[in-house]
């Protein structure tokens, strides 16, 4: 649809991979509508069947993964809570990516659409849910849930990289990359959930579970200066072997493979650029500008350790 697009430019805080973004094709944006047959399935069977990820225009395209060939990845977006509940309302965004090449799928304008309620003269912070959860899927494998937006704490978690584990062309699992490289360790908080909505631990799922975040005020500052750093964005890499037995190498390009100080330097630079940009803006509400500026100094503290 016209409202969906792929952008191949990372925000300033993600410049490490700006030269690696690849073409991709958006297939569909769908809202679930569970029919009576699905309602009769047990919870485990339903969760797998409902959340399968295939190209809706060619269901065979996702049967195997081959390096350099097109494969389908899906991003599911919905509320917090139990995703095994047959009544959960979600959106599924399907996209075709080139297997084993670092790829990025972005939903333009998603921060405004999902978090800020657009008004004629203003933007009021009144999201529909207490939290917005997302997960990635490919073939019949799902990642654990991650929180994109936390209304209670006014936070956005924009650093989402899915690692697709493939064995002989079949997706065996999807893990999340370590999202703590974007900020100081003390500022990285738990942000991974089981499909039933309960908090997951590293010991339980044997993968990173914490993540760095921006405040909503900080995201307002980014948006006011034309930076889409807080839009919902999924990065995808692969590991394992494809259908021809070739080793998948793109997981070596994920953010956690870079020195944290280098990653955090890019985040800090994006914040500094945004703060400078805010000073030139006259149309941004004074109250919100002040709140954003105060929050920005806090962010600078946690990234650099000083003001």
mmCIF file with all atom_site columns, C-alpha atoms in Angstrom, residues 83-177:
data_model
loop_
_atom_site.group_PDB
_atom_site.id
_atom_site.type_symbol
_atom_site.label_atom_id
_atom_site.label_alt_id
_atom_site.label_comp_id
_atom_site.label_asym_id
_atom_site.label_entity_id
_atom_site.label_seq_id
_atom_site.pdbx_PDB_ins_code
_atom_site.Cartn_x
_atom_site.Cartn_y
_atom_site.Cartn_z
_atom_site.occupancy
_atom_site.B_iso_or_equiv
_atom_site.pdbx_formal_charge
_atom_site.auth_seq_id
_atom_site.auth_comp_id
_atom_site.auth_asym_id
_atom_site.auth_atom_id
_atom_site.pdbx_PDB_model_num
ATOM 1  C CA . UNK A 1 83  ? -0.574 -13.079 22.295 1.00 0.00 ? 83  UNK A CA 1
ATOM 2  C CA . UNK A 1 84  ? -1.955 -16.604 22.668 1.00 0.00 ? 84  UNK A CA 1
ATOM 3  C CA . UNK A 1 85  ? -5.323 -14.980 23.325 1.00 0.00 ? 85  UNK A CA 1
ATOM 4  C CA . UNK A 1 86  ? -7.439 -15.437 20.217 1.00 0.00 ? 86  UNK A CA 1
ATOM 5  C CA . UNK A 1 87  ? -8.872 -11.959 20.715 1.00 0.00 ? 87  UNK A CA 1
ATOM 6  C CA . UNK A 1 88  ? -5.582 -10.073 20.412 1.00 0.00 ? 88  UNK A CA 1
ATOM 7  C CA . UNK A 1 89  ? -5.666 -7.413  17.684 1.00 0.00 ? 89  UNK A CA 1
ATOM 8  C CA . UNK A 1 90  ? -2.462 -6.919  15.729 1.00 0.00 ? 90  UNK A CA 1
ATOM 9  C CA . UNK A 1 91  ? -1.030 -5.752  12.434 1.00 0.00 ? 91  UNK A CA 1
ATOM 10 C CA . UNK A 1 92  ? 1.334  -7.845  10.325 1.00 0.00 ? 92  UNK A CA 1
ATOM 11 C CA . UNK A 1 93  ? 3.797  -6.194  7.968  1.00 0.00 ? 93  UNK A CA 1
ATOM 12 C CA . UNK A 1 94  ? 5.234  -8.633  5.406  1.00 0.00 ? 94  UNK A CA 1
ATOM 13 C CA . UNK A 1 95  ? 8.426  -7.822  3.514  1.00 0.00 ? 95  UNK A CA 1
ATOM 14 C CA . UNK A 1 96  ? 10.690 -9.652  1.072  1.00 0.00 ? 96  UNK A CA 1
ATOM 15 C CA . UNK A 1 97  ? 14.401 -9.325  1.869  1.00 0.00 ? 97  UNK A CA 1
ATOM 16 C CA . UNK A 1 98  ? 17.553 -10.691 0.289  1.00 0.00 ? 98  UNK A CA 1
ATOM 17 C CA . UNK A 1 99  ? 18.716 -13.556 2.491  1.00 0.00 ? 99  UNK A CA 1
ATOM 18 C CA . UNK A 1 100 ? 22.015 -13.114 4.314  1.00 0.00 ? 100 UNK A CA 1
ATOM 19 C CA . UNK A 1 101 ? 22.450 -9.424  3.579  1.00 0.00 ? 101 UNK A CA 1
ATOM 20 C CA . UNK A 1 102 ? 22.015 -6.901  6.397  1.00 0.00 ? 102 UNK A CA 1
ATOM 21 C CA . UNK A 1 103 ? 18.539 -5.482  5.814  1.00 0.00 ? 103 UNK A CA 1
ATOM 22 C CA . UNK A 1 104 ? 16.319 -2.854  7.380  1.00 0.00 ? 104 UNK A CA 1
ATOM 23 C CA . UNK A 1 105 ? 12.559 -2.487  7.284  1.00 0.00 ? 105 UNK A CA 1
ATOM 24 C CA . UNK A 1 106 ? 11.074 0.768   8.554  1.00 0.00 ? 106 UNK A CA 1
ATOM 25 C CA . UNK A 1 107 ? 7.491  1.891   9.041  1.00 0.00 ? 107 UNK A CA 1
ATOM 26 C CA . UNK A 1 108 ? 7.650  5.620   8.209  1.00 0.00 ? 108 UNK A CA 1
ATOM 27 C CA . UNK A 1 109 ? 5.652  7.845   10.542 1.00 0.00 ? 109 UNK A CA 1
ATOM 28 C CA . UNK A 1 110 ? 5.068  5.019   13.014 1.00 0.00 ? 110 UNK A CA 1
ATOM 29 C CA . UNK A 1 111 ? 6.165  7.023   16.081 1.00 0.00 ? 111 UNK A CA 1
ATOM 30 C CA . UNK A 1 112 ? 3.492  9.604   15.328 1.00 0.00 ? 112 UNK A CA 1
ATOM 31 C CA . UNK A 1 113 ? 0.861  7.049   14.316 1.00 0.00 ? 113 UNK A CA 1
ATOM 32 C CA . UNK A 1 114 ? 1.388  4.575   17.173 1.00 0.00 ? 114 UNK A CA 1
ATOM 33 C CA . UNK A 1 115 ? 2.489  6.837   20.000 1.00 0.00 ? 115 UNK A CA 1
ATOM 34 C CA . UNK A 1 116 ? 1.440  10.429  19.361 1.00 0.00 ? 116 UNK A CA 1
ATOM 35 C CA . UNK A 1 117 ? -2.165 11.149  18.583 1.00 0.00 ? 117 UNK A CA 1
ATOM 36 C CA . UNK A 1 118 ? -2.025 13.735  15.783 1.00 0.00 ? 118 UNK A CA 1
ATOM 37 C CA . UNK A 1 119 ? -4.271 16.725  16.347 1.00 0.00 ? 119 UNK A CA 1
ATOM 38 C CA . UNK A 1 120 ? -4.919 19.701  14.130 1.00 0.00 ? 120 UNK A CA 1
ATOM 39 C CA . UNK A 1 121 ? -2.721 22.107  16.073 1.00 0.00 ? 121 UNK A CA 1
ATOM 40 C CA . UNK A 1 122 ? -0.970 19.816  18.518 1.00 0.00 ? 122 UNK A CA 1
ATOM 41 C CA . UNK A 1 123 ? 0.241  16.320  19.308 1.00 0.00 ? 123 UNK A CA 1
ATOM 42 C CA . UNK A 1 124 ? -1.051 14.913  22.563 1.00 0.00 ? 124 UNK A CA 1
ATOM 43 C CA . UNK A 1 125 ? 0.590  11.942  24.225 1.00 0.00 ? 125 UNK A CA 1
ATOM 44 C CA . UNK A 1 126 ? -2.321 9.527   24.472 1.00 0.00 ? 126 UNK A CA 1
ATOM 45 C CA . UNK A 1 127 ? -1.541 6.126   22.914 1.00 0.00 ? 127 UNK A CA 1
ATOM 46 C CA . UNK A 1 128 ? -4.194 3.437   22.766 1.00 0.00 ? 128 UNK A CA 1
ATOM 47 C CA . UNK A 1 129 ? -2.321 0.808   24.774 1.00 0.00 ? 129 UNK A CA 1
ATOM 48 C CA . UNK A 1 130 ? -0.165 0.761   27.903 1.00 0.00 ? 130 UNK A CA 1
ATOM 49 C CA . UNK A 1 131 ? 2.532  -0.719  25.694 1.00 0.00 ? 131 UNK A CA 1
ATOM 50 C CA . UNK A 1 132 ? 3.128  -1.715  22.081 1.00 0.00 ? 132 UNK A CA 1
ATOM 51 C CA . UNK A 1 133 ? 4.812  -5.069  21.618 1.00 0.00 ? 133 UNK A CA 1
ATOM 52 C CA . UNK A 1 134 ? 6.370  -6.440  18.448 1.00 0.00 ? 134 UNK A CA 1
ATOM 53 C CA . UNK A 1 135 ? 7.944  -9.658  17.264 1.00 0.00 ? 135 UNK A CA 1
ATOM 54 C CA . UNK A 1 136 ? 9.592  -10.925 14.100 1.00 0.00 ? 136 UNK A CA 1
ATOM 55 C CA . UNK A 1 137 ? 8.669  -14.071 12.176 1.00 0.00 ? 137 UNK A CA 1
ATOM 56 C CA . UNK A 1 138 ? 9.926  -16.039 9.194  1.00 0.00 ? 138 UNK A CA 1
ATOM 57 C CA . UNK A 1 139 ? 8.476  -19.301 7.913  1.00 0.00 ? 139 UNK A CA 1
ATOM 58 C CA . UNK A 1 140 ? 7.009  -20.883 11.091 1.00 0.00 ? 140 UNK A CA 1
ATOM 59 C CA . UNK A 1 141 ? 9.539  -19.454 13.547 1.00 0.00 ? 141 UNK A CA 1
ATOM 60 C CA . UNK A 1 142 ? 8.869  -16.524 15.859 1.00 0.00 ? 142 UNK A CA 1
ATOM 61 C CA . UNK A 1 143 ? 11.061 -14.311 17.991 1.00 0.00 ? 143 UNK A CA 1
ATOM 62 C CA . UNK A 1 144 ? 10.186 -13.452 21.565 1.00 0.00 ? 144 UNK A CA 1
ATOM 63 C CA . UNK A 1 145 ? 8.218  -10.253 22.079 1.00 0.00 ? 145 UNK A CA 1
ATOM 64 C CA . UNK A 1 146 ? 9.999  -6.931  22.444 1.00 0.00 ? 146 UNK A CA 1
ATOM 65 C CA . UNK A 1 147 ? 8.476  -3.685  23.638 1.00 0.00 ? 147 UNK A CA 1
ATOM 66 C CA . UNK A 1 148 ? 8.583  -0.812  21.157 1.00 0.00 ? 148 UNK A CA 1
ATOM 67 C CA . UNK A 1 149 ? 6.632  1.672   23.257 1.00 0.00 ? 149 UNK A CA 1
ATOM 68 C CA . UNK A 1 150 ? 6.098  1.812   27.017 1.00 0.00 ? 150 UNK A CA 1
ATOM 69 C CA . UNK A 1 151 ? 3.339  4.286   27.940 1.00 0.00 ? 151 UNK A CA 1
ATOM 70 C CA . UNK A 1 152 ? 3.799  3.894   31.706 1.00 0.00 ? 152 UNK A CA 1
ATOM 71 C CA . UNK A 1 153 ? 7.430  4.985   31.627 1.00 0.00 ? 153 UNK A CA 1
ATOM 72 C CA . UNK A 1 154 ? 7.124  7.153   28.475 1.00 0.00 ? 154 UNK A CA 1
ATOM 73 C CA . UNK A 1 155 ? 9.834  5.206   26.649 1.00 0.00 ? 155 UNK A CA 1
ATOM 74 C CA . UNK A 1 156 ? 10.557 4.139   23.089 1.00 0.00 ? 156 UNK A CA 1
ATOM 75 C CA . UNK A 1 157 ? 12.800 1.132   22.394 1.00 0.00 ? 157 UNK A CA 1
ATOM 76 C CA . UNK A 1 158 ? 14.001 1.732   18.813 1.00 0.00 ? 158 UNK A CA 1
ATOM 77 C CA . UNK A 1 159 ? 16.956 -0.681  18.685 1.00 0.00 ? 159 UNK A CA 1
ATOM 78 C CA . UNK A 1 160 ? 15.574 -3.927  17.249 1.00 0.00 ? 160 UNK A CA 1
ATOM 79 C CA . UNK A 1 161 ? 17.743 -6.409  15.344 1.00 0.00 ? 161 UNK A CA 1
ATOM 80 C CA . UNK A 1 162 ? 16.436 -9.909  14.606 1.00 0.00 ? 162 UNK A CA 1
ATOM 81 C CA . UNK A 1 163 ? 18.937 -12.739 14.059 1.00 0.00 ? 163 UNK A CA 1
ATOM 82 C CA . UNK A 1 164 ? 17.339 -15.438 11.896 1.00 0.00 ? 164 UNK A CA 1
ATOM 83 C CA . UNK A 1 165 ? 18.832 -18.880 12.603 1.00 0.00 ? 165 UNK A CA 1
ATOM 84 C CA . UNK A 1 166 ? 18.694 -21.141 9.524  1.00 0.00 ? 166 UNK A CA 1
ATOM 85 C CA . UNK A 1 167 ? 19.607 -24.821 9.218  1.00 0.00 ? 167 UNK A CA 1
ATOM 86 C CA . UNK A 1 168 ? 19.814 -26.198 5.665  1.00 0.00 ? 168 UNK A CA 1
ATOM 87 C CA . UNK A 1 169 ? 17.376 -23.547 4.433  1.00 0.00 ? 169 UNK A CA 1
ATOM 88 C CA . UNK A 1 170 ? 14.793 -23.989 7.184  1.00 0.00 ? 170 UNK A CA 1
ATOM 89 C CA . UNK A 1 171 ? 14.345 -21.238 9.791  1.00 0.00 ? 171 UNK A CA 1
ATOM 90 C CA . UNK A 1 172 ? 14.847 -22.842 13.200 1.00 0.00 ? 172 UNK A CA 1
ATOM 91 C CA . UNK A 1 173 ? 14.550 -19.778 15.397 1.00 0.00 ? 173 UNK A CA 1
ATOM 92 C CA . UNK A 1 174 ? 14.818 -16.002 15.659 1.00 0.00 ? 174 UNK A CA 1
ATOM 93 C CA . UNK A 1 175 ? 16.794 -14.319 18.433 1.00 0.00 ? 175 UNK A CA 1
ATOM 94 C CA . UNK A 1 176 ? 17.224 -10.663 19.344 1.00 0.00 ? 176 UNK A CA 1
ATOM 95 C CA . UNK A 1 177 ? 20.608 -8.977  19.131 1.00 0.00 ? 177 UNK A CA 1
#
